[in-house]
Amino acid sequence: MTREIRSYLSAHGTKGPTLAPDGRLAFLADTTGSMQVWTLGRPESWPTRRTFYDDRVSFVSWSPAGDEIAFGKDAGADEHDQLFRLEPEDGRIEQLTDRPDAIHAWGGWSPDGDRIAFTANRQDSSNFDVYVMDVADDESRSENAPTLVWEGDGRLEVSAWSPDGRHLLVVEAHASADDDLHVADVATGERRHVTPHEGHVRYRDPTFGPDGEAIYCASDATDDTLELVRIDLDTLEVDPVVDGGEWSIDGVALEAESGRLAFTRNVEGYSELHVGRLASPTKADTIEVEVPDGVVSNLTIGSSGERAAMTVSATDLNYSIYTVDLEGVGEDTAPEVERWTVPSSGGVPLEEYHGPDLVRYETFDGREIPAFFTRPEESEAGESPVIVDIHGGPHSQRRPSWRNRPVRQYFLDAGYAIFEPNVRGSSGYGREYAALDDVEKRMDSVRDVAAGVEWLRDRSELDADSIVCYGRSYGGFMVLACITEYPDLWAAAVDFVGIADWITFLENTGDYRRSHREAEYGSLAEDREFLESISPIHDAEQIECPLFVQHGANDPRVPVGEARQIAEAVEEQGVPVETCIFEDEGHHTTKLENRVEQFERIADFLEEYV
């Protein structure tokens, strides 16, 4: 007998670790229903809760001085984060920014911990500026305390301070796979562009190296996959330090003073962890460290350089914090990772979670498409319905992590098989593969999904007439495109915060996002006719299967009007449609009670129509 969905959703997770100089850990945990700040003094000891909000906390960062913690929080999941500081000794919290109309994106603490850097669209909602705030002196702060360092034009994010505290490393994001790096003088605002390039190039997790003379990051500037590179700030030459090979390096952490580093390699979605130190400016001595067979994220190194911390998860491991001792790394000796948090698995034991098989299927042009395929525990021939779960992004990748795993296990226990394709346009398989769905090639990724359904239909254990199309955000667009382009393939569909009309989406999405999205999807000025041609809203009469539509009224990315218009259009066709719109949520459903209601309704919907 299948448990209630609440039993699955009661599983908790811990994410976003940050280390104090004395070894204490701060992190985010959803133990109370939404992500809050907690601290921990020893591995697997009882943590202390530090924040007590209904709304989720988005990040946490311990000061290198060790006496303060910074965090961010929005209201109603609207993503308009404000910045706060917390004093762990007495629990006092002070709000540092109070502009609910603006987004504040965390940048980092200065090396001595007396200043913070961030970007915000306080002056113009479409542009992010770079700010520095002195947090050492209570009397120096006022409503206008942040000092404007750089008046930006587009999406800027502070990635790091230089070791001497005089410069900021700033990322300028043009598109999902195209970045630029700049070095800005904190005192004068003078800045220098340090990554001239042609075409789309990624510069991820950038930070200053020893002495601030170079930048280290993961980049595909010289290869199809991401590799660890060094950018010389005198010559701007890009030199590989650790090549990516067939698989990308997708996470990098470096402590400048000691040269100690850690990085992860994404191998078919699974993470390999490597740790070590720089042996020379362009050479690293590293060794692979064994971690649970899943995905490593939020990789960070403490300000002392002694330890790295990370979030680790798998299909049978809820998000947990691990650390690794970097001082004990030797040429032939790999230190063991140490688990710090053991969050509750809720009402379902972890050993009951099913792991996926990694499969590949051939699509329309002969290309092999990777996918994760998970079977229910027991099924007779031709019995199992299937949920085809399409990831968002599109520059994202379905990986064997804990993300949404409780819901998937609920459906597996209800007898569904789960199919998760990484269609063209997905990240993790190189720059060329990620660009295969750009602009005029957008619908080729939809054809990849249809080819996946044909692969499923050839499997004798599955019910070919009971296949569900399921996805969120950009994956929601893919759902709507699939059920309009290939209406005879689907028994039902579930669209979370999806795009129904590319024109209204681009016109109404947050001003700060529009140019970034147009760089990949096509622009209103030059590609309007094409965008109209691929908008599912114009082919709503083709939809034959029942449709469930979920959205948050406060969504700044995909406005709720997208949900309302597709639901109305489908209803006019006489096709069953059910909507679930939360007034206190945004692009993500962040509150436990809302998640329970949402998936209870989806389960009832699928039981009725599948």
Coordinates of C-alpha atoms in Angstrom, one line a residue:
M1 CA 0.0 0.0 0.0
T2 CA 1.4 3.4 -1.0
R3 CA 2.1 5.8 1.9
E4 CA 0.6 9.3 1.9
I5 CA 2.6 11.9 0.0
R6 CA 3.3 13.7 3.3
S7 CA 5.4 10.8 4.5
Y8 CA 7.7 11.3 1.5
L9 CA 7.8 15.1 1.6
S10 CA 8.7 15.0 5.3
A11 CA 12.2 14.1 4.4
H12 CA 14.6 16.9 5.2
G13 CA 17.8 18.3 3.6
T14 CA 20.8 20.3 4.6
K15 CA 22.6 22.5 2.0
G16 CA 24.9 25.4 1.4
P17 CA 27.7 24.8 4.0
T18 CA 30.0 27.6 5.1
L19 CA 32.9 27.2 7.5
A20 CA 34.0 29.4 10.3
P21 CA 37.8 29.8 11.0
D22 CA 37.5 27.7 14.1
G23 CA 35.8 24.8 12.2
R24 CA 32.2 25.5 13.1
L25 CA 29.7 24.9 10.3
A26 CA 26.7 27.0 9.2
F27 CA 24.2 25.7 6.7
L28 CA 20.6 25.8 5.5
A29 CA 18.1 23.1 6.6
D30 CA 14.4 22.7 5.9
T31 CA 13.7 20.9 9.2
T32 CA 10.8 23.3 10.0
G33 CA 9.3 23.3 6.5
S34 CA 11.4 26.0 4.8
M35 CA 15.1 26.6 4.5
Q36 CA 16.5 28.3 7.6
V37 CA 20.0 29.0 9.1
W38 CA 21.5 26.4 11.5
T39 CA 24.9 26.0 13.0
L40 CA 26.9 23.0 14.2
G41 CA 30.0 22.6 16.3
R42 CA 30.9 19.0 15.8
P43 CA 30.1 16.3 13.2
E44 CA 26.6 14.7 13.6
S45 CA 26.0 16.6 16.9
W46 CA 22.7 18.4 17.5
P47 CA 22.5 21.7 15.5
T48 CA 21.3 25.1 16.7
R49 CA 18.6 26.8 14.7
R50 CA 19.5 30.5 14.0
T51 CA 16.6 31.9 12.0
F52 CA 12.8 31.6 12.5
Y53 CA 11.0 32.8 9.4
D54 CA 8.1 31.3 7.4
D55 CA 9.9 32.4 4.1
R56 CA 12.9 30.5 2.9
V57 CA 16.5 31.7 3.5
S58 CA 18.5 31.6 0.2
F59 CA 22.1 31.5 1.3
V60 CA 24.4 31.6 4.4
S61 CA 28.0 32.8 4.6
W62 CA 30.3 32.9 7.7
S63 CA 32.6 35.9 8.0
P64 CA 36.3 35.1 7.8
A65 CA 36.6 36.9 11.1
G66 CA 34.3 34.2 12.6
D67 CA 32.1 36.5 14.6
E68 CA 29.2 37.1 12.1
I69 CA 27.1 35.2 9.6
A70 CA 25.4 36.8 6.5
F71 CA 22.3 35.4 5.0
G72 CA 19.6 36.4 2.5
K73 CA 15.8 36.1 2.6
D74 CA 12.9 37.1 0.3
A75 CA 9.1 37.4 1.0
G76 CA 6.5 35.1 -0.5
A77 CA 9.1 33.4 -2.7
D78 CA 9.3 36.5 -4.8
E79 CA 13.2 36.2 -5.0
H80 CA 13.7 39.9 -4.0
D81 CA 16.3 38.9 -1.4
Q82 CA 17.3 41.3 1.3
L83 CA 20.6 40.9 3.2
F84 CA 21.0 40.2 6.9
R85 CA 23.7 39.6 9.4
L86 CA 23.5 37.3 12.4
E87 CA 25.8 37.3 15.5
P88 CA 26.0 33.7 16.5
E89 CA 27.1 34.4 20.1
D90 CA 23.9 36.2 21.1
G91 CA 21.6 35.4 18.1
R92 CA 21.0 39.1 17.3
I93 CA 19.9 39.6 13.7
E94 CA 20.2 42.9 11.8
Q95 CA 18.7 43.7 8.4
L96 CA 21.4 45.3 6.2
T97 CA 19.2 46.1 3.2
D98 CA 15.6 47.2 3.1
R99 CA 14.6 47.6 -0.5
P100 CA 11.8 45.0 -1.1
D101 CA 11.4 46.3 -4.7
A102 CA 15.0 45.2 -5.4
I103 CA 17.0 41.9 -5.7
H104 CA 20.2 41.7 -3.7
A105 CA 22.6 39.0 -4.9
W106 CA 25.3 38.1 -2.3
G107 CA 28.9 38.6 -3.4
G108 CA 31.1 37.8 -0.3
W109 CA 32.9 39.0 2.7
S110 CA 36.1 41.0 2.4
P111 CA 39.3 39.1 3.6
D112 CA 39.2 40.8 7.0
G113 CA 35.5 40.5 7.4
D114 CA 34.7 44.2 7.9
R115 CA 32.9 44.7 4.5
I116 CA 30.5 42.8 2.2
A117 CA 30.0 43.1 -1.5
F118 CA 26.8 42.4 -3.4
T119 CA 25.0 43.3 -6.6
A120 CA 21.5 44.8 -6.7
N121 CA 19.0 46.3 -9.1
R122 CA 18.1 49.1 -6.8
Q123 CA 18.4 51.9 -9.4
D124 CA 17.0 50.1 -12.5
S125 CA 15.1 46.8 -12.3
S126 CA 16.8 45.6 -15.5
N127 CA 20.4 46.3 -14.4
F128 CA 22.5 45.1 -11.5
D129 CA 25.1 47.4 -9.9
V130 CA 28.0 46.5 -7.7
Y131 CA 28.0 47.7 -4.1
V132 CA 30.2 47.4 -1.0
M133 CA 29.0 48.0 2.5
D134 CA 31.0 48.6 5.7
V135 CA 29.6 46.3 8.4
A136 CA 32.2 46.8 11.0
D137 CA 30.8 50.0 12.5
D138 CA 27.2 50.1 13.5
E139 CA 27.1 53.9 13.5
S140 CA 28.4 54.2 9.9
R141 CA 25.4 52.4 8.4
S142 CA 22.3 54.2 7.3
E143 CA 19.6 53.8 4.7
N144 CA 22.1 54.7 2.0
A145 CA 25.1 53.0 3.5
P146 CA 26.0 50.8 0.5
T147 CA 28.7 52.4 -1.6
L148 CA 28.1 52.1 -5.4
V149 CA 31.3 50.7 -6.9
W150 CA 30.1 50.0 -10.5
E151 CA 26.9 51.1 -12.2
G152 CA 26.2 48.1 -14.3
D153 CA 24.4 47.3 -17.6
G154 CA 22.9 43.9 -17.4
R155 CA 23.4 41.0 -15.0
L156 CA 26.4 41.3 -12.7
E157 CA 27.5 39.1 -9.8
V158 CA 30.4 39.5 -7.4
S159 CA 32.3 36.3 -7.3
A160 CA 35.3 37.0 -5.0
W161 CA 37.5 39.6 -3.3
S162 CA 41.2 39.8 -4.1
P163 CA 43.4 38.6 -1.3
D164 CA 44.4 42.2 -0.4
G165 CA 40.8 43.4 -0.3
R166 CA 41.4 46.1 -3.0
H167 CA 39.6 44.5 -5.9
L168 CA 36.4 42.6 -6.7
L169 CA 36.0 39.8 -9.3
V170 CA 32.7 40.4 -11.1
V171 CA 30.9 38.0 -13.5
E172 CA 28.8 39.5 -16.3
A173 CA 26.3 36.9 -17.6
H174 CA 25.2 37.4 -21.2
A175 CA 23.4 34.0 -21.6
S176 CA 23.3 30.6 -19.9
A177 CA 26.5 29.6 -21.6
D178 CA 28.2 32.9 -22.1
D179 CA 30.0 34.9 -19.4
D180 CA 32.6 37.6 -19.0
L181 CA 34.9 38.4 -16.1
H182 CA 35.9 41.9 -14.9
V183 CA 38.2 43.1 -12.1
A184 CA 36.9 46.2 -10.3
D185 CA 38.8 48.5 -8.0
V186 CA 36.8 48.9 -4.8
A187 CA 38.1 52.4 -4.1
T188 CA 37.9 54.0 -7.5
G189 CA 35.4 51.9 -9.4
E190 CA 37.8 51.4 -12.2
R191 CA 37.4 48.1 -13.9
R192 CA 39.1 45.9 -16.4
H193 CA 37.7 43.3 -18.7
V194 CA 39.9 40.2 -18.4
T195 CA 38.2 37.6 -20.6
P196 CA 38.0 38.8 -24.2
H197 CA 36.6 36.0 -26.4
E198 CA 34.6 35.1 -29.4
G199 CA 31.4 33.1 -29.3
H200 CA 29.9 31.7 -26.1
V201 CA 32.4 30.9 -23.4
R202 CA 31.7 29.9 -19.7
Y203 CA 33.7 31.1 -16.8
R204 CA 32.3 29.3 -13.7
D205 CA 33.3 29.6 -10.0
P206 CA 36.0 32.2 -10.7
T207 CA 38.3 33.3 -7.8
F208 CA 41.6 35.0 -7.4
G209 CA 44.7 32.9 -7.1
P210 CA 47.7 33.4 -4.8
D211 CA 48.9 37.0 -4.6
G212 CA 45.9 38.1 -6.8
E213 CA 47.9 37.9 -10.0
A214 CA 45.6 35.5 -11.7
I215 CA 42.1 34.1 -11.8
Y216 CA 41.3 30.4 -11.5
C217 CA 37.9 29.0 -12.7
A218 CA 36.2 26.3 -14.7
S219 CA 36.0 27.3 -18.3
D220 CA 35.4 26.0 -21.8
A221 CA 37.5 28.8 -23.4
T222 CA 40.0 26.3 -24.9
D223 CA 37.9 23.1 -25.1
D224 CA 34.4 21.7 -25.6
T225 CA 34.2 20.7 -21.9
L226 CA 34.9 22.8 -18.8
E227 CA 38.4 22.5 -17.5
L228 CA 40.2 24.2 -14.6
V229 CA 42.1 27.1 -16.1
R230 CA 44.3 30.0 -15.0
I231 CA 43.9 33.5 -16.5
D232 CA 47.0 35.6 -16.1
L233 CA 45.9 39.2 -15.2
D234 CA 48.9 40.7 -17.0
T235 CA 48.8 38.9 -20.3
L236 CA 45.1 37.6 -20.2
E237 CA 46.4 34.3 -21.4
V238 CA 44.3 31.3 -20.5
D239 CA 46.3 28.2 -19.5
P240 CA 44.7 24.8 -18.6
V241 CA 45.6 23.6 -15.1
V242 CA 43.5 20.4 -15.1
D243 CA 41.9 19.4 -18.4
G244 CA 38.3 18.4 -18.6
G245 CA 38.8 15.5 -21.0
E246 CA 35.5 13.9 -22.0
W247 CA 33.7 15.2 -18.9
S248 CA 33.5 18.7 -17.5
I249 CA 34.8 20.1 -14.3
D250 CA 31.7 21.6 -12.9
G251 CA 32.7 22.9 -9.4
V252 CA 35.9 24.6 -8.2
A253 CA 37.0 25.9 -4.8
L254 CA 40.4 27.5 -4.2
E255 CA 41.8 29.1 -1.1
A256 CA 44.3 31.7 -2.4
E257 CA 46.8 32.0 0.4
S258 CA 47.5 28.2 0.8
G259 CA 46.8 27.3 -2.8
R260 CA 44.6 24.4 -1.6
L261 CA 41.9 23.4 -4.0
A262 CA 39.0 21.1 -4.6
F263 CA 37.0 20.4 -7.7
T264 CA 34.3 18.1 -9.0
R265 CA 34.1 16.3 -12.4
N266 CA 30.6 15.6 -13.8
V267 CA 30.8 12.0 -15.2
E268 CA 27.5 11.0 -16.8
G269 CA 25.8 13.1 -14.1
Y270 CA 27.7 11.5 -11.2
S271 CA 30.3 13.6 -9.3
E272 CA 34.0 12.7 -8.9
L273 CA 35.7 14.8 -6.1
H274 CA 39.4 15.7 -6.4
V275 CA 41.4 17.6 -3.8
G276 CA 45.0 18.9 -3.6
R277 CA 46.9 22.1 -4.1
L278 CA 48.6 24.2 -6.7
A279 CA 52.1 22.8 -7.4
S280 CA 52.9 25.8 -9.7
P281 CA 50.8 28.5 -11.3
T282 CA 49.6 26.1 -14.1
K283 CA 49.9 22.7 -12.4
A284 CA 47.9 21.1 -9.6
D285 CA 48.7 18.0 -7.6
T286 CA 45.4 16.4 -6.8
I287 CA 43.9 13.1 -5.8
E288 CA 40.4 11.6 -6.1
V289 CA 38.5 11.3 -2.9
E290 CA 35.7 8.8 -2.4
V291 CA 32.3 10.3 -1.8
P292 CA 28.8 8.7 -1.9
D293 CA 27.8 7.7 -5.4
G294 CA 25.7 10.7 -6.3
V295 CA 26.2 14.5 -6.8
V296 CA 28.4 16.9 -5.0
S297 CA 27.4 20.6 -4.9
N298 CA 28.0 23.8 -2.9
L299 CA 31.8 23.1 -2.8
T300 CA 33.6 25.5 -0.6
I301 CA 36.9 25.9 1.4
G302 CA 37.1 27.6 4.7
S303 CA 39.0 30.9 5.0
S304 CA 41.9 29.1 6.8
G305 CA 42.2 26.6 3.9
E306 CA 42.3 23.6 6.2
R307 CA 39.0 22.0 5.2
A308 CA 36.6 21.8 2.3
A309 CA 32.8 21.4 2.8
M310 CA 30.2 20.3 0.4
T311 CA 26.6 19.2 -0.1
V312 CA 26.3 15.5 -1.1
S313 CA 23.1 13.8 -2.3
A314 CA 22.1 10.7 -4.2
T315 CA 18.9 9.0 -5.2
D316 CA 19.0 7.2 -1.8
L317 CA 20.7 10.0 0.2
N318 CA 19.0 13.2 1.2
Y319 CA 21.0 16.4 1.0
S320 CA 23.8 16.1 3.6
I321 CA 26.9 18.1 4.5
Y322 CA 30.3 16.5 4.3
T323 CA 33.8 17.9 4.9
V324 CA 37.3 16.8 3.9
D325 CA 40.6 17.6 5.6
L326 CA 42.9 19.4 3.0
E327 CA 45.9 19.4 5.3
G328 CA 46.1 15.7 5.2
V329 CA 46.3 15.4 1.4
G330 CA 49.4 13.6 0.2
E331 CA 50.6 12.4 -3.2
D332 CA 49.4 8.9 -2.6
T333 CA 47.1 9.5 0.4
A334 CA 43.5 10.5 0.0
P335 CA 41.8 11.8 3.1
E336 CA 38.4 10.4 4.0
V337 CA 35.3 12.6 3.9
E338 CA 33.5 13.2 7.1
R339 CA 29.7 13.4 7.4
W340 CA 28.5 16.4 9.5
T341 CA 24.7 16.3 9.1
V342 CA 22.2 13.4 9.1
P343 CA 18.9 14.9 8.2
S344 CA 15.8 12.8 8.7
S345 CA 14.5 10.8 5.8
G346 CA 10.9 11.3 6.9
G347 CA 8.4 8.5 6.7
V348 CA 10.3 6.5 4.1
P349 CA 13.5 4.7 4.9
L350 CA 16.4 5.5 2.5
E351 CA 17.0 1.9 1.7
E352 CA 13.6 1.8 0.1
Y353 CA 14.5 4.4 -2.5
H354 CA 15.1 3.1 -6.0
G355 CA 18.2 3.9 -8.0
P356 CA 18.0 4.7 -11.8
D357 CA 19.6 3.0 -14.7
L358 CA 21.6 5.1 -17.1
V359 CA 20.4 4.4 -20.6
R360 CA 20.8 5.9 -24.1
Y361 CA 18.3 5.9 -27.0
E362 CA 18.6 6.9 -30.6
T363 CA 16.8 10.1 -31.7
F364 CA 15.7 11.4 -35.1
D365 CA 19.1 12.3 -36.4
G366 CA 21.0 9.2 -35.1
R367 CA 22.3 11.0 -32.0
E368 CA 22.4 9.0 -28.7
I369 CA 20.4 10.8 -26.0
P370 CA 21.2 9.9 -22.3
A371 CA 18.5 9.3 -19.8
F372 CA 17.9 8.0 -16.3
F373 CA 15.2 5.2 -16.2
T374 CA 13.8 4.0 -12.9
R375 CA 11.4 1.0 -12.7
P376 CA 8.9 0.4 -10.0
E377 CA 9.6 -2.5 -7.5
E378 CA 7.1 -4.9 -9.0
S379 CA 5.2 -4.8 -12.3
E380 CA 3.7 -7.2 -14.7
A381 CA 4.2 -7.1 -18.4
G382 CA 2.4 -4.1 -20.0
E383 CA 1.3 -2.9 -16.6
S384 CA 3.5 0.1 -15.6
P385 CA 2.5 3.6 -16.6
V386 CA 5.4 6.0 -17.1
I387 CA 6.1 9.6 -16.1
V388 CA 8.5 11.3 -18.6
D389 CA 10.1 14.0 -16.4
I390 CA 11.7 16.8 -18.5
H391 CA 14.2 19.1 -16.7
G392 CA 14.2 22.8 -16.9
G393 CA 17.0 25.2 -17.8
P394 CA 17.4 24.3 -20.6
H395 CA 21.1 24.6 -19.7
S396 CA 20.6 22.1 -16.9
Q397 CA 21.0 18.4 -16.4
R398 CA 19.0 15.7 -14.8
R399 CA 21.4 14.0 -12.4
P400 CA 21.2 11.2 -9.8
S401 CA 20.7 13.6 -6.8
W402 CA 18.1 13.9 -4.1
R403 CA 16.3 16.7 -6.0
N404 CA 12.6 15.9 -6.1
R405 CA 13.4 12.3 -5.3
P406 CA 10.7 11.9 -2.6
V407 CA 8.0 12.7 -5.1
R408 CA 9.5 10.4 -7.7
Q409 CA 9.7 7.6 -5.1
Y410 CA 6.0 8.2 -4.2
F411 CA 5.1 7.6 -7.9
L412 CA 7.4 4.6 -8.1
D413 CA 5.7 3.1 -5.1
A414 CA 2.4 3.8 -6.8
G415 CA 3.5 1.7 -9.8
Y416 CA 4.8 4.3 -12.2
A417 CA 8.2 4.1 -14.0
I418 CA 10.2 7.3 -14.2
F419 CA 12.0 8.4 -17.4
E420 CA 14.3 11.5 -17.2
P421 CA 15.9 12.4 -20.5
N422 CA 18.8 14.8 -21.0
V423 CA 17.8 16.0 -24.4
R424 CA 20.0 18.2 -26.6
G425 CA 20.5 21.5 -25.0
S426 CA 21.3 19.9 -21.6
S427 CA 24.5 20.9 -19.8
G428 CA 27.0 18.3 -18.7
Y429 CA 27.9 16.9 -22.2
G430 CA 30.0 19.7 -23.6
R431 CA 29.5 23.1 -25.3
E432 CA 28.4 21.7 -28.6
Y433 CA 25.7 19.5 -27.2
A434 CA 24.3 22.4 -25.1
A435 CA 23.9 24.6 -28.1
L436 CA 22.0 22.1 -30.2
D437 CA 18.6 23.6 -29.3
D438 CA 19.5 27.3 -29.6
V439 CA 16.8 29.5 -31.2
E440 CA 15.7 28.0 -34.5
K441 CA 16.7 24.5 -33.3
R442 CA 14.5 24.7 -30.3
M443 CA 12.0 22.1 -31.4
D444 CA 14.7 19.5 -32.1
S445 CA 14.8 18.9 -28.3
V446 CA 11.0 18.2 -28.4
R447 CA 11.7 15.6 -31.1
D448 CA 14.2 14.1 -28.7
V449 CA 11.4 13.6 -26.2
A450 CA 9.2 12.0 -28.8
A451 CA 12.0 9.6 -29.7
G452 CA 12.3 8.7 -26.0
V453 CA 8.6 7.8 -25.9
E454 CA 9.1 5.5 -28.8
W455 CA 11.9 3.8 -26.9
L456 CA 9.6 3.4 -23.9
R457 CA 6.8 1.9 -26.1
D458 CA 9.2 -0.8 -27.2
R459 CA 9.6 -2.0 -23.6
S460 CA 7.2 -4.9 -22.8
E461 CA 6.9 -4.1 -19.1
L462 CA 5.4 -0.6 -19.7
D463 CA 1.9 0.4 -20.6
A464 CA 2.3 2.3 -23.9
D465 CA -1.1 4.0 -23.5
S466 CA -0.3 5.4 -20.0
I467 CA 2.6 7.8 -20.5
V468 CA 2.5 11.2 -18.7
C469 CA 4.4 14.3 -19.8
Y470 CA 5.8 16.1 -16.7
G471 CA 8.1 19.1 -16.3
R472 CA 8.7 22.5 -14.6
S473 CA 9.8 25.9 -15.7
Y474 CA 11.5 25.5 -19.2
G475 CA 10.5 21.9 -18.7
G476 CA 6.9 23.1 -18.4
F477 CA 7.3 24.7 -21.9
M478 CA 8.6 21.3 -23.1
V479 CA 5.5 19.6 -21.7
L480 CA 3.2 22.0 -23.5
A481 CA 5.2 21.7 -26.7
C482 CA 5.2 17.9 -26.5
I483 CA 1.4 17.7 -26.0
T484 CA 0.8 20.1 -28.9
E485 CA 3.3 18.6 -31.3
Y486 CA 2.8 15.0 -30.4
P487 CA -0.7 14.8 -28.9
D488 CA -1.3 11.1 -29.5
L489 CA 1.7 10.1 -27.3
W490 CA 0.3 11.2 -24.0
A491 CA -2.3 10.0 -21.5
A492 CA -2.0 13.2 -19.3
A493 CA 0.4 16.1 -18.7
V494 CA 1.6 18.1 -15.7
D495 CA 3.0 21.6 -16.3
F496 CA 4.8 23.4 -13.4
V497 CA 5.4 27.1 -14.0
G498 CA 5.8 26.6 -17.7
I499 CA 6.0 29.0 -20.7
A500 CA 2.9 28.9 -22.9
D501 CA 3.6 32.0 -25.1
W502 CA 7.2 33.1 -25.7
I503 CA 6.0 36.6 -26.6
T504 CA 4.1 37.2 -23.3
F505 CA 6.8 35.4 -21.3
L506 CA 9.6 37.7 -22.7
E507 CA 7.4 40.8 -22.4
N508 CA 6.5 40.1 -18.7
T509 CA 9.5 38.3 -17.2
G510 CA 11.6 40.3 -14.8
D511 CA 13.4 43.1 -16.6
Y512 CA 16.8 41.8 -15.3
R513 CA 16.2 38.5 -17.1
R514 CA 14.9 39.5 -20.5
S515 CA 18.1 40.1 -22.4
H516 CA 19.7 37.1 -20.8
R517 CA 16.8 34.9 -21.9
E518 CA 16.7 36.4 -25.4
A519 CA 20.3 35.6 -26.0
E520 CA 19.4 31.9 -25.9
Y521 CA 15.7 31.8 -26.9
G522 CA 15.6 34.5 -29.5
S523 CA 14.7 38.2 -29.3
L524 CA 11.3 40.0 -29.5
A525 CA 12.8 42.4 -32.0
E526 CA 14.4 39.9 -34.4
D527 CA 12.8 36.5 -33.8
R528 CA 9.2 37.4 -33.0
E529 CA 7.6 35.4 -35.8
F530 CA 9.7 32.3 -34.9
L531 CA 8.9 32.7 -31.2
E532 CA 5.2 32.9 -32.1
S533 CA 5.4 29.8 -34.2
I534 CA 6.8 27.6 -31.4
S535 CA 4.5 29.0 -28.7
P536 CA 2.2 26.2 -27.5
I537 CA -0.7 28.6 -26.8
H538 CA -1.2 29.0 -30.6
D539 CA -1.7 25.2 -31.0
A540 CA -3.8 24.6 -27.9
E541 CA -6.5 23.1 -30.1
Q542 CA -4.1 20.2 -30.7
I543 CA -4.1 19.2 -27.0
E544 CA -6.0 16.0 -26.4
C545 CA -4.9 14.8 -22.9
P546 CA -6.0 16.1 -19.5
L547 CA -3.7 18.9 -18.2
F548 CA -2.7 19.9 -14.7
V549 CA -1.2 23.4 -14.4
Q550 CA 0.7 24.6 -11.3
H551 CA 2.1 28.1 -10.7
G552 CA 3.0 30.6 -8.0
A553 CA 1.4 34.1 -8.1
N554 CA 4.7 35.8 -7.1
D555 CA 6.8 34.1 -9.8
P556 CA 9.2 36.8 -11.2
R557 CA 10.7 34.4 -13.8
V558 CA 7.7 32.9 -15.6
P559 CA 4.7 35.2 -14.8
V560 CA 1.6 33.5 -13.6
G561 CA -0.3 34.7 -16.7
E562 CA 1.4 31.9 -18.6
A563 CA -0.5 29.3 -16.5
R564 CA -3.8 31.2 -16.7
Q565 CA -3.8 31.6 -20.5
I566 CA -2.9 28.0 -21.3
A567 CA -5.5 26.6 -18.8
E568 CA -8.2 28.9 -20.3
A569 CA -7.3 27.8 -23.8
V570 CA -7.4 24.1 -23.1
E571 CA -10.6 24.4 -21.1
E572 CA -12.2 26.1 -24.2
Q573 CA -11.3 22.9 -26.2
G574 CA -13.4 20.8 -23.7
V575 CA -10.3 19.0 -22.5
P576 CA -10.1 18.4 -18.7
V577 CA -7.7 20.9 -17.0
E578 CA -7.0 21.6 -13.4
T579 CA -5.1 24.6 -12.0
C580 CA -3.2 24.9 -8.7
I581 CA -2.0 28.5 -8.1
F582 CA -0.5 29.5 -4.8
E583 CA -0.8 33.2 -3.8
D584 CA 2.2 33.0 -1.4
E585 CA 4.7 31.2 -3.7
G586 CA 6.9 32.1 -6.7
H587 CA 8.8 30.1 -9.2
H588 CA 9.4 27.4 -6.6
T589 CA 6.9 25.9 -4.1
T590 CA 8.9 26.5 -0.9
K591 CA 6.4 25.8 1.9
L592 CA 5.8 22.3 3.1
E593 CA 2.0 22.5 3.4
N594 CA 1.8 23.9 -0.2
R595 CA 4.0 21.1 -1.5
V596 CA 1.8 18.5 0.2
E597 CA -1.4 20.0 -1.3
Q598 CA 0.2 20.3 -4.7
F599 CA 1.3 16.7 -5.0
E600 CA -1.8 15.3 -3.4
R601 CA -3.8 17.0 -6.1
I602 CA -1.4 15.8 -8.8
A603 CA -1.6 12.3 -7.5
D604 CA -5.5 12.4 -7.6
F605 CA -5.4 13.9 -11.1
L606 CA -3.2 11.2 -12.4
E607 CA -5.2 8.5 -10.7
E608 CA -8.3 9.7 -12.4
Y609 CA -6.9 10.1 -15.9
V610 CA -4.0 7.6 -16.1

